[in-house]
mmCIF file of C-alpha atoms in Angstrom:
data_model
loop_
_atom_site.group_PDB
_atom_site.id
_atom_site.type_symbol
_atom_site.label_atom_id
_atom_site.label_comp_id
_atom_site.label_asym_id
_atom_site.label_seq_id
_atom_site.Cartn_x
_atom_site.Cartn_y
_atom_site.Cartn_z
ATOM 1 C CA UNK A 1 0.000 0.000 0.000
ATOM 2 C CA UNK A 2 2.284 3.178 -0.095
ATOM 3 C CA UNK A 3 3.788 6.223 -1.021
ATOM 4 C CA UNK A 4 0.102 7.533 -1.818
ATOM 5 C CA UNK A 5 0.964 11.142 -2.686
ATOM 6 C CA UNK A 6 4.356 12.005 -3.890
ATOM 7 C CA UNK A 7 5.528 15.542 -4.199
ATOM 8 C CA UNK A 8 7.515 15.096 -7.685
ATOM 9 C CA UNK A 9 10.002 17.486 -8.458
ATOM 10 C CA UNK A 10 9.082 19.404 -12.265
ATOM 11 C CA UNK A 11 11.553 18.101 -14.853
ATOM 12 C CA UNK A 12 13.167 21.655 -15.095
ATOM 13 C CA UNK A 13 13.900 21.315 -11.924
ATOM 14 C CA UNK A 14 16.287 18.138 -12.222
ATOM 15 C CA UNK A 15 17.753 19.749 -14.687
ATOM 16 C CA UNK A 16 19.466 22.574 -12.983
ATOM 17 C CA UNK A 17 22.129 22.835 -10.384
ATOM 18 C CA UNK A 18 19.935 23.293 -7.410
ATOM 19 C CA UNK A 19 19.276 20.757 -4.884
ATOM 20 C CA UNK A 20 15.818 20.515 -4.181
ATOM 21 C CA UNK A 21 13.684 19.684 -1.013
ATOM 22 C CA UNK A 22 10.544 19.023 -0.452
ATOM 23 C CA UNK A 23 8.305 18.275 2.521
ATOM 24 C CA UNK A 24 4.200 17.606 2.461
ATOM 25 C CA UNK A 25 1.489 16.778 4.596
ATOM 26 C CA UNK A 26 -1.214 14.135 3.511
ATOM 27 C CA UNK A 27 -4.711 13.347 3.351
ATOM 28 C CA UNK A 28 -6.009 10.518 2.044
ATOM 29 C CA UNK A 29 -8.643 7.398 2.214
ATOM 30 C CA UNK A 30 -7.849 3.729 2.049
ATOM 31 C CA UNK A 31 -10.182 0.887 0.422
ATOM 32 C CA UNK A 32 -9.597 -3.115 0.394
ATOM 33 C CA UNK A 33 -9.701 -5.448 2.047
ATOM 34 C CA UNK A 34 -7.310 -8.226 3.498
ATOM 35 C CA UNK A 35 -8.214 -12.165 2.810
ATOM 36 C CA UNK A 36 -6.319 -14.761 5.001
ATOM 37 C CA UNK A 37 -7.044 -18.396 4.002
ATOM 38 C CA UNK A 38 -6.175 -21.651 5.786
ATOM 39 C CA UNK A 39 -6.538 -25.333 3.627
ATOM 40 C CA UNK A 40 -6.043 -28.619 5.702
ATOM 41 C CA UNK A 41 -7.338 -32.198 5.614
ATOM 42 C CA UNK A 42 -8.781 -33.648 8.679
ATOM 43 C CA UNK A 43 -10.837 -37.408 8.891
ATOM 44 C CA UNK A 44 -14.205 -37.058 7.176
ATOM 45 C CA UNK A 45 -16.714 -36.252 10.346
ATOM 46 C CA UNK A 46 -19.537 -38.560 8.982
ATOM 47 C CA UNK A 47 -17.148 -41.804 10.042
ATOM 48 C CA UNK A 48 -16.227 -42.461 6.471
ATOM 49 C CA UNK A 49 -12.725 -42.603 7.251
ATOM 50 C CA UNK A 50 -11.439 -40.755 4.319
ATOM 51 C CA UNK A 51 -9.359 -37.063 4.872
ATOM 52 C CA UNK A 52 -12.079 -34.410 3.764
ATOM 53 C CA UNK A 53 -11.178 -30.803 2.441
ATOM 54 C CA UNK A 54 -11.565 -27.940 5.387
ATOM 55 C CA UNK A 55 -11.611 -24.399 4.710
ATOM 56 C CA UNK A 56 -11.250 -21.496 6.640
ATOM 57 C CA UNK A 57 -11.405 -17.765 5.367
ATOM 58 C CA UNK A 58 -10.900 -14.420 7.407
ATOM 59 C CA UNK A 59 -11.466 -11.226 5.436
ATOM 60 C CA UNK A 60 -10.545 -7.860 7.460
ATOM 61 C CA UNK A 61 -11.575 -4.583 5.657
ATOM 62 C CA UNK A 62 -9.318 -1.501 5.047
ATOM 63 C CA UNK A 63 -11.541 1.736 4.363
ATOM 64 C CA UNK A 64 -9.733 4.243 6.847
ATOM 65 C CA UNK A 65 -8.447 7.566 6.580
ATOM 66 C CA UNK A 66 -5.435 7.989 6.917
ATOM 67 C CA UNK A 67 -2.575 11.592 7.577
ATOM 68 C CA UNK A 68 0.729 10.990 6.036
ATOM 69 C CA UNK A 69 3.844 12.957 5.933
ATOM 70 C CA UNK A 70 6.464 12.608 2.555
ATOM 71 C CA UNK A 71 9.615 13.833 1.722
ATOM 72 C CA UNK A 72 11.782 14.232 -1.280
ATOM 73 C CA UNK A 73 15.049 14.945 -2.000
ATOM 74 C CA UNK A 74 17.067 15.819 -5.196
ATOM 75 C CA UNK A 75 20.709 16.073 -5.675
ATOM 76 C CA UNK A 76 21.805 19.353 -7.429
ATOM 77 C CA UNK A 77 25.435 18.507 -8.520
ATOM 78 C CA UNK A 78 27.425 16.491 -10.799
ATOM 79 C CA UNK A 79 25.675 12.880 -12.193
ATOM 80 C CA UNK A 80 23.788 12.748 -8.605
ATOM 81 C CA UNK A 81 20.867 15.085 -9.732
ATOM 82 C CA UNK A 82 19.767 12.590 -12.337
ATOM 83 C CA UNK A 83 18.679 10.734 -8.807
ATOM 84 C CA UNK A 84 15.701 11.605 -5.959
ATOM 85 C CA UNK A 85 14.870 9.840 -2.970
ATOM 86 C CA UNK A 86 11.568 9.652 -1.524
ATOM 87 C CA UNK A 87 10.129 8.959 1.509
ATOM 88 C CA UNK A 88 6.826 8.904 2.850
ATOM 89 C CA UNK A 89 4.743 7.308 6.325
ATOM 90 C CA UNK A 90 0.919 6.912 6.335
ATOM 91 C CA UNK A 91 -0.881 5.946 9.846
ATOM 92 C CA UNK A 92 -4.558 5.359 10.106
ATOM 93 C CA UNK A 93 -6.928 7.820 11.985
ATOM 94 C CA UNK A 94 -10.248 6.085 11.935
ATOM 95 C CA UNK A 95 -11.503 2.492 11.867
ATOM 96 C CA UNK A 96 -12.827 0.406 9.043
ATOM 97 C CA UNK A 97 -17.186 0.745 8.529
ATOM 98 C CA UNK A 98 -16.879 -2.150 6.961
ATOM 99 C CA UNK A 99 -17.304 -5.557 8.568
ATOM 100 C CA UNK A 100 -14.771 -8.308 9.137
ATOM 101 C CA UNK A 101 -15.961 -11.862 7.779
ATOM 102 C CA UNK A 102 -15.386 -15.428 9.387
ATOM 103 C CA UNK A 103 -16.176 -18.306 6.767
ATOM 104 C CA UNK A 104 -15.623 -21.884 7.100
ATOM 105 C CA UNK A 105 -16.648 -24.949 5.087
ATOM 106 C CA UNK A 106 -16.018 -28.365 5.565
ATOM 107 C CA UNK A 107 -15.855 -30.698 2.156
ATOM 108 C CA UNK A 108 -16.928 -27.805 -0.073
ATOM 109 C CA UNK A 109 -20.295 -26.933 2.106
ATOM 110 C CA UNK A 110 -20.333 -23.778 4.078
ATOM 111 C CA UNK A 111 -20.483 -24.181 8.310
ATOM 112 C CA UNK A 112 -20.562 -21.300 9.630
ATOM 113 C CA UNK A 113 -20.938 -17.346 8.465
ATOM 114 C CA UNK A 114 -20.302 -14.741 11.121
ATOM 115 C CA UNK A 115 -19.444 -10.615 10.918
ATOM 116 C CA UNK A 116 -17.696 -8.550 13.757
ATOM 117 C CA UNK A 117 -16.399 -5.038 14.455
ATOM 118 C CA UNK A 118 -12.717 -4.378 13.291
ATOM 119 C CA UNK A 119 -10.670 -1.467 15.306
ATOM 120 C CA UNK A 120 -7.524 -0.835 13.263
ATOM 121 C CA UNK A 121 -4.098 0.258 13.360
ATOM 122 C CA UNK A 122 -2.122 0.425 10.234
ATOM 123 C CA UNK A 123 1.377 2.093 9.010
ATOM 124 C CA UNK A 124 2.369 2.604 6.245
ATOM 125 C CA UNK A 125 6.216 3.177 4.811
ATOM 126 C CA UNK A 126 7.076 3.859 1.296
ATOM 127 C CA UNK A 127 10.961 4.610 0.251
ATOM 128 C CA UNK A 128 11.596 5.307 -3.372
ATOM 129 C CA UNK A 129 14.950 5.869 -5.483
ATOM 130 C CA UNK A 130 14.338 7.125 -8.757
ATOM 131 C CA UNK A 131 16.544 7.309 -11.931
ATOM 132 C CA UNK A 132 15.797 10.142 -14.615
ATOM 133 C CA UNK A 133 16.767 8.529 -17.517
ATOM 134 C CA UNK A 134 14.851 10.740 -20.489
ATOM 135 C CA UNK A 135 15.221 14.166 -18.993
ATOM 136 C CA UNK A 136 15.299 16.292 -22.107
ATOM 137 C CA UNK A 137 11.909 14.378 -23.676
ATOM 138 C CA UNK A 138 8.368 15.612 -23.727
ATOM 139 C CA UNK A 139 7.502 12.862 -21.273
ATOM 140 C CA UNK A 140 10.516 11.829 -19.247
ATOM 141 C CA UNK A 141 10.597 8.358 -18.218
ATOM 142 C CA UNK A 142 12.507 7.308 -14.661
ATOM 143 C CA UNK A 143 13.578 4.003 -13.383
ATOM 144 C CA UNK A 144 12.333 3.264 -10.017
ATOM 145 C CA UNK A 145 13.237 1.381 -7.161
ATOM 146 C CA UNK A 146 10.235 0.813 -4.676
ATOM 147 C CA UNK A 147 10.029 -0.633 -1.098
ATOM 148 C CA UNK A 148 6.734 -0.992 0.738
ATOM 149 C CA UNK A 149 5.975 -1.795 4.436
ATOM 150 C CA UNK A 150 3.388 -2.239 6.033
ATOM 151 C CA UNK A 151 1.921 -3.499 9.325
ATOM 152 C CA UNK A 152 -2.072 -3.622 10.106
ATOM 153 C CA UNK A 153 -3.146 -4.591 13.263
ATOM 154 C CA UNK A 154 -6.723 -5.852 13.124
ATOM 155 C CA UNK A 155 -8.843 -5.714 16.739
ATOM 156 C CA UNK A 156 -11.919 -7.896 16.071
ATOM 157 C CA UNK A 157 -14.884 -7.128 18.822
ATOM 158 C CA UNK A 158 -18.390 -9.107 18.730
ATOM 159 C CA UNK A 159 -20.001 -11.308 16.090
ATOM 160 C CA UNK A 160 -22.955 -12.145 14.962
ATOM 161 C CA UNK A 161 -24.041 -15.129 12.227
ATOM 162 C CA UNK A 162 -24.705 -18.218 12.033
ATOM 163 C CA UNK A 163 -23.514 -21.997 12.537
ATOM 164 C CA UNK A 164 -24.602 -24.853 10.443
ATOM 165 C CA UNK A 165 -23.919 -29.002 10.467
ATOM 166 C CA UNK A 166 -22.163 -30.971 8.252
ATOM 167 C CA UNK A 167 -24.820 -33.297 8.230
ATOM 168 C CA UNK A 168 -27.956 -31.154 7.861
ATOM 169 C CA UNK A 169 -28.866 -28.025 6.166
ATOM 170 C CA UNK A 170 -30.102 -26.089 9.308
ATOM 171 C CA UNK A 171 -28.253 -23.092 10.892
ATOM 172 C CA UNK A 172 -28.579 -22.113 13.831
ATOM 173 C CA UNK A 173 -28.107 -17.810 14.714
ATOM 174 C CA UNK A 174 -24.843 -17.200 16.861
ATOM 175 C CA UNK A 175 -23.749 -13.781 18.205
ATOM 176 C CA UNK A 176 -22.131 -12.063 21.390
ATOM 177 C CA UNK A 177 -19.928 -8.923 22.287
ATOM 178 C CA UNK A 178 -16.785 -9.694 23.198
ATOM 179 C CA UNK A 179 -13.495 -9.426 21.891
ATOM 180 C CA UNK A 180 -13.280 -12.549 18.717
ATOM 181 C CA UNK A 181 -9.751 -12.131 17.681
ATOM 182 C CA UNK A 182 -6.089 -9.867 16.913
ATOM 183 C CA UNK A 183 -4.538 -10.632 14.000
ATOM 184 C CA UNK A 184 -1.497 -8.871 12.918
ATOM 185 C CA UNK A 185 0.171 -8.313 9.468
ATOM 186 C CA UNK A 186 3.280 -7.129 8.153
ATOM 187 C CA UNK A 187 4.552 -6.688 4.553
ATOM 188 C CA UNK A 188 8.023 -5.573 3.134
ATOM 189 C CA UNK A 189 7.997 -5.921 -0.690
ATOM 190 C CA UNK A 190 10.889 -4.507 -2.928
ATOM 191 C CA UNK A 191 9.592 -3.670 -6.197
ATOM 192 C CA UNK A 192 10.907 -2.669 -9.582
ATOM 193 C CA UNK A 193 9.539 -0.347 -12.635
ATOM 194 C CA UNK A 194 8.979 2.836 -14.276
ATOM 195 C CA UNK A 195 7.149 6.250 -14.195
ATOM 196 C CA UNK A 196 6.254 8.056 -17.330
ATOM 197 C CA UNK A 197 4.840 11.788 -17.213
ATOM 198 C CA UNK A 198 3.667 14.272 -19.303
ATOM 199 C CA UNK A 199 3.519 18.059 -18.622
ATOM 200 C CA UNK A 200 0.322 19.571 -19.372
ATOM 201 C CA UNK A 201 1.799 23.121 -18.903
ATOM 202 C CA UNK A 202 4.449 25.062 -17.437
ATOM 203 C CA UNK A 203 3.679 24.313 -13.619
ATOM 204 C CA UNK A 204 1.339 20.937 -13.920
ATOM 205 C CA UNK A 205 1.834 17.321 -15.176
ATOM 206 C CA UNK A 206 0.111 13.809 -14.884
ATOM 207 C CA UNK A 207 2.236 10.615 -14.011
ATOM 208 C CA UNK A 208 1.582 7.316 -14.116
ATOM 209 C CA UNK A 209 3.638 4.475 -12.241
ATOM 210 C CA UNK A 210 3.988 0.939 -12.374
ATOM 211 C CA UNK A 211 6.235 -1.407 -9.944
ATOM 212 C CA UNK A 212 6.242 -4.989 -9.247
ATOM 213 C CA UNK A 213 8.723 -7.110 -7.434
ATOM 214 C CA UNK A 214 8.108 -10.095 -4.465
ATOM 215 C CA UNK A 215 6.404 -9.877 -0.933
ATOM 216 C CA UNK A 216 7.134 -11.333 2.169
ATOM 217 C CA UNK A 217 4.008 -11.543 4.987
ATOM 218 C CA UNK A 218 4.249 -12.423 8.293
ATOM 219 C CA UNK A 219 1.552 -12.570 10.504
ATOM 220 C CA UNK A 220 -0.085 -13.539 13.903
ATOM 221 C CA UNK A 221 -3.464 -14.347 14.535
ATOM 222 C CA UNK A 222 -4.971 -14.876 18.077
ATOM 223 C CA UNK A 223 -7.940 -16.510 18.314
ATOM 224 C CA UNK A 224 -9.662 -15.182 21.719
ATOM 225 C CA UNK A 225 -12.975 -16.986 21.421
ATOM 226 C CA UNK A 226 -11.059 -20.238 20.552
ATOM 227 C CA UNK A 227 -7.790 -20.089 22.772
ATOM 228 C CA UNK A 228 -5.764 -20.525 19.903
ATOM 229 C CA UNK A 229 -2.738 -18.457 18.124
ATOM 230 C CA UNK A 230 -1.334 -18.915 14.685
ATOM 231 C CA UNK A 231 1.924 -17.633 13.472
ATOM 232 C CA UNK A 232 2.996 -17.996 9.918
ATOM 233 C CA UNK A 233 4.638 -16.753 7.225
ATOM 234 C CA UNK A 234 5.157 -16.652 2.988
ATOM 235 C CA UNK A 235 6.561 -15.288 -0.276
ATOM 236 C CA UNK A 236 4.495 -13.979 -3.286
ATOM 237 C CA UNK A 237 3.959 -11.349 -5.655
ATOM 238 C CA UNK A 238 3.952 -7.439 -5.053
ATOM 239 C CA UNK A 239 2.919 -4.754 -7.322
ATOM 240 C CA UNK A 240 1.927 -0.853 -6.857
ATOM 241 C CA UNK A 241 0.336 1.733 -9.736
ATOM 242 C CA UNK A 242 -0.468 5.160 -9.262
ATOM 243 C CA UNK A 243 -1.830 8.140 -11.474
ATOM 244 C CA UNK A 244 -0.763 11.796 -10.074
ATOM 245 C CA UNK A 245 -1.876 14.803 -11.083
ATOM 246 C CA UNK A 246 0.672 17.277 -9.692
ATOM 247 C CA UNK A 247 0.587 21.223 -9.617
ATOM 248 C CA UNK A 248 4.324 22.225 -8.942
ATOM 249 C CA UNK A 249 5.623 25.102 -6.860
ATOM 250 C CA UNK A 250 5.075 28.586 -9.148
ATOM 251 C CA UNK A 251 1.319 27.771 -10.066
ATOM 252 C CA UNK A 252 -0.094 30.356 -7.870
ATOM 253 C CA UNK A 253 1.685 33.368 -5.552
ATOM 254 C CA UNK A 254 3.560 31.497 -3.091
ATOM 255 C CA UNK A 255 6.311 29.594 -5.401
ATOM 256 C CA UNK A 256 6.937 27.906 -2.559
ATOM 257 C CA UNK A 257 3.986 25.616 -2.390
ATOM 258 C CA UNK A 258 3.279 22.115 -4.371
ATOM 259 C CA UNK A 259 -0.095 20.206 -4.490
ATOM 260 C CA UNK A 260 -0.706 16.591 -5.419
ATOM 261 C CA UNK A 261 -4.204 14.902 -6.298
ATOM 262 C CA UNK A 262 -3.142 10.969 -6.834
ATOM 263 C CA UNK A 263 -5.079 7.325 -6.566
ATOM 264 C CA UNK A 264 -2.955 4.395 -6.145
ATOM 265 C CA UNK A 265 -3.857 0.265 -6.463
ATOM 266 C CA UNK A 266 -1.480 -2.118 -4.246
ATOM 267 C CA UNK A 267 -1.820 -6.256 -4.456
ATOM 268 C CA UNK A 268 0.263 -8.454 -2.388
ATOM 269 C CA UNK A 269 -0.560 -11.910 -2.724
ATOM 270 C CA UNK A 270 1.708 -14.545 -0.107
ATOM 271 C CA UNK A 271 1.465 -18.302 0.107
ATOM 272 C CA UNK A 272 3.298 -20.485 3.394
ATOM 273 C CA UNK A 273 2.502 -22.280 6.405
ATOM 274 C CA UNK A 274 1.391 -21.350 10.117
ATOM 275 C CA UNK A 275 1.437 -23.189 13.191
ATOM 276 C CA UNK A 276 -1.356 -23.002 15.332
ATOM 277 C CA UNK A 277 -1.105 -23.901 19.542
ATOM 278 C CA UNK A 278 -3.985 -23.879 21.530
ATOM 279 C CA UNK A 279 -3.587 -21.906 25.475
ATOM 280 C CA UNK A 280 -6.596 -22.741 26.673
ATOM 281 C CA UNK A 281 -9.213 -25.824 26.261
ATOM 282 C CA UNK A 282 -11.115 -25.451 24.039
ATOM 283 C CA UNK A 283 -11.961 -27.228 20.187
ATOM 284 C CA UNK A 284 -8.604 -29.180 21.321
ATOM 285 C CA UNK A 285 -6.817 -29.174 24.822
ATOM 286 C CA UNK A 286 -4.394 -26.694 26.314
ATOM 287 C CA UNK A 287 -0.357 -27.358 24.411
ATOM 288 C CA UNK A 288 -2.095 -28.802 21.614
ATOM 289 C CA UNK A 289 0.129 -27.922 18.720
ATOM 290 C CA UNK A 290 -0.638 -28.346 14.554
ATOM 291 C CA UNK A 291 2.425 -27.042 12.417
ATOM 292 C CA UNK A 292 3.099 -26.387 8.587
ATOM 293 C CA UNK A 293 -0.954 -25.888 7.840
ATOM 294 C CA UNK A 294 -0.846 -24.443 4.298
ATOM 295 C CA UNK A 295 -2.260 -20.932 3.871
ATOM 296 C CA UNK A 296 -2.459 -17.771 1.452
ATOM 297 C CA UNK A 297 -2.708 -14.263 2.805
ATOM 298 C CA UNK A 298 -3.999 -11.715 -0.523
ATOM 299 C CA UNK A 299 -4.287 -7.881 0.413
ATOM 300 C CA UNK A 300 -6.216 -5.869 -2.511
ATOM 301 C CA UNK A 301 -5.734 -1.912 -1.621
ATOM 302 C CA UNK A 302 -6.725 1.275 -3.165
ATOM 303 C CA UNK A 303 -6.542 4.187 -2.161
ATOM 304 C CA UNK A 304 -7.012 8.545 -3.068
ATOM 305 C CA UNK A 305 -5.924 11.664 -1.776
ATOM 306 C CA UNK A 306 -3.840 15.265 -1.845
ATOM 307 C CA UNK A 307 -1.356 16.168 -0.294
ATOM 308 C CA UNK A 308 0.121 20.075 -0.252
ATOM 309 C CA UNK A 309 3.789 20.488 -0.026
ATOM 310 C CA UNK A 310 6.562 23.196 0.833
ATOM 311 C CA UNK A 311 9.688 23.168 -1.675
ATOM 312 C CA UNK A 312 13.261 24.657 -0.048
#
């Protein structure tokens, strides 16, 4: 998910002498959603004897706002200025609306639905080293190096659904209020691509961004209701795009001053194994450990905002 609004330097900019720095404040919403999946076999409950396909899917929304801060920095000597380093840090101000989901089936038939109330806590890092390769062209292109972390926390309070059978059709309503769950996730994902932008006039341009590289999520999910924890962790895919539409310092009286409208997509998508131990007695008793469960953690993000910045 990062780097949502980037204070570009304009391309006359890079090619002077002068070092330029630039520092913004952000605004800016976040959409998505989070989907953690676990696959096992257990014995077929209906005493066939055979291993049976179970299922179980969390999904944790991600509409927040969120207040950033972002940096940039330009070399303005020598081979150096054909670089800038960026820098930004996003932290969630408000909690999802949307609901988490708890879904389980057991041989390919749904058990159990239930929803809850998330409270989050999410920060975001982007870090960004960009190449100006085309300088001199009508739209420049730069080589980019991108690095994205991330860690959501995920506080899961009351539920309310339903519970079925594996050997009937009935359900049967479920609910309470207190807390279900934590779950904690972290992503660092070093990504490679370009940026190509066109200037639409003397102090504006549009940008658009593409990076993809591999992911690494760790995570930890503690089950209150159930007395159970599960830690695991995988390598994937990574990838980031974003469209800016920036109005550089010297579009209105104070030269000094930068604003950024942008919307951005992130997908991480992870596959590896947890191990789950139970604390307390409960589906299985206390010490009761099951390791190297596959699962696949897939994060779907969007997000759009502005962000006003001060060039020195």
């Amino acid at each position: 998910m990062t780097g949502l609004l980037l204070l570009r330097s304009p391309v006359s900019a890079q090619e002077n002498s002068e070092t330029s720095f630039r520092l913004g404040a952000a605004l800016s919403h976040s959409f998505g959603d989070t989907r953690y999946e676990l696959r096992a076999k257990v014995e077929d409950p209906g005493g066939s004897g055979e291993l049976v396909d179970v299922k179980s899917q969390l999904e944790f929304p991600l509409d927040a706002v969120l207040l950033g801060l972002v940096a940039q920095w330009t070399p303005g000597h020598g081979p150096s200025r054909r670089w800038t380093l960026e820098a930004r840090v996003d932290f969630s101000v408000t909690d999802p609306s949307g609901k988490m989901t708890d879904e389980d089936w057991i041989d390919s038939k749904q058990i159990s639905y239930t929803e809850s109330t998330p409270e989050l806590d999410m920060i975001l890092v982007m870090a960004e080293l960009r190449y100006h390769t085309r300088q001199q062209e009508r739209i420049p292109v730069d080589l980019l190096f991108h690095f994205d972390y991330q860690k959501i926390e995920q506080h899961i309070v009351g539920y309310e659904g339903w519970r079925g059978s594996i050997f009937s059709d009935q359900q049967f309503p479920v609910s309470g209020d207190a807390p279900v769950l934590d779950y904690t996730v972290e992503y660092l994902s070093p990504q490679l691509g370009a940026d190509a932008a066109l200037r639409s006039s003397e102090f504006s341009s549009f940008s658009l961004q593409a990076t993809a590289g591999v992911v690494y999520a760790s995570d930890t999910d503690d089950h209150l209701l159930r007395g159970r924890i599960s830690e695991g962790s995988g390598w994937g895919f990574g990838s980031n795009a974003r469209l800016e539409f920036a109005l550089e310092p010297g579009f209105m009286a104070l030269r000094w001053l930068s604003l950024s409208v942008l919307g951005e997509l992130s997908y991480f998508h992870a596959e590896g194994d947890t191990d789950q131990r139970w604390y307390r007695d409960e589906d299985l008793p206390a010490g009761t450990e099951i390791n190297d469960i596959p699962y696949t953690i897939e994060s779907r993000q969007a997000r759009i905002g502005i962000a006003l910045g001060a060039s020195f």
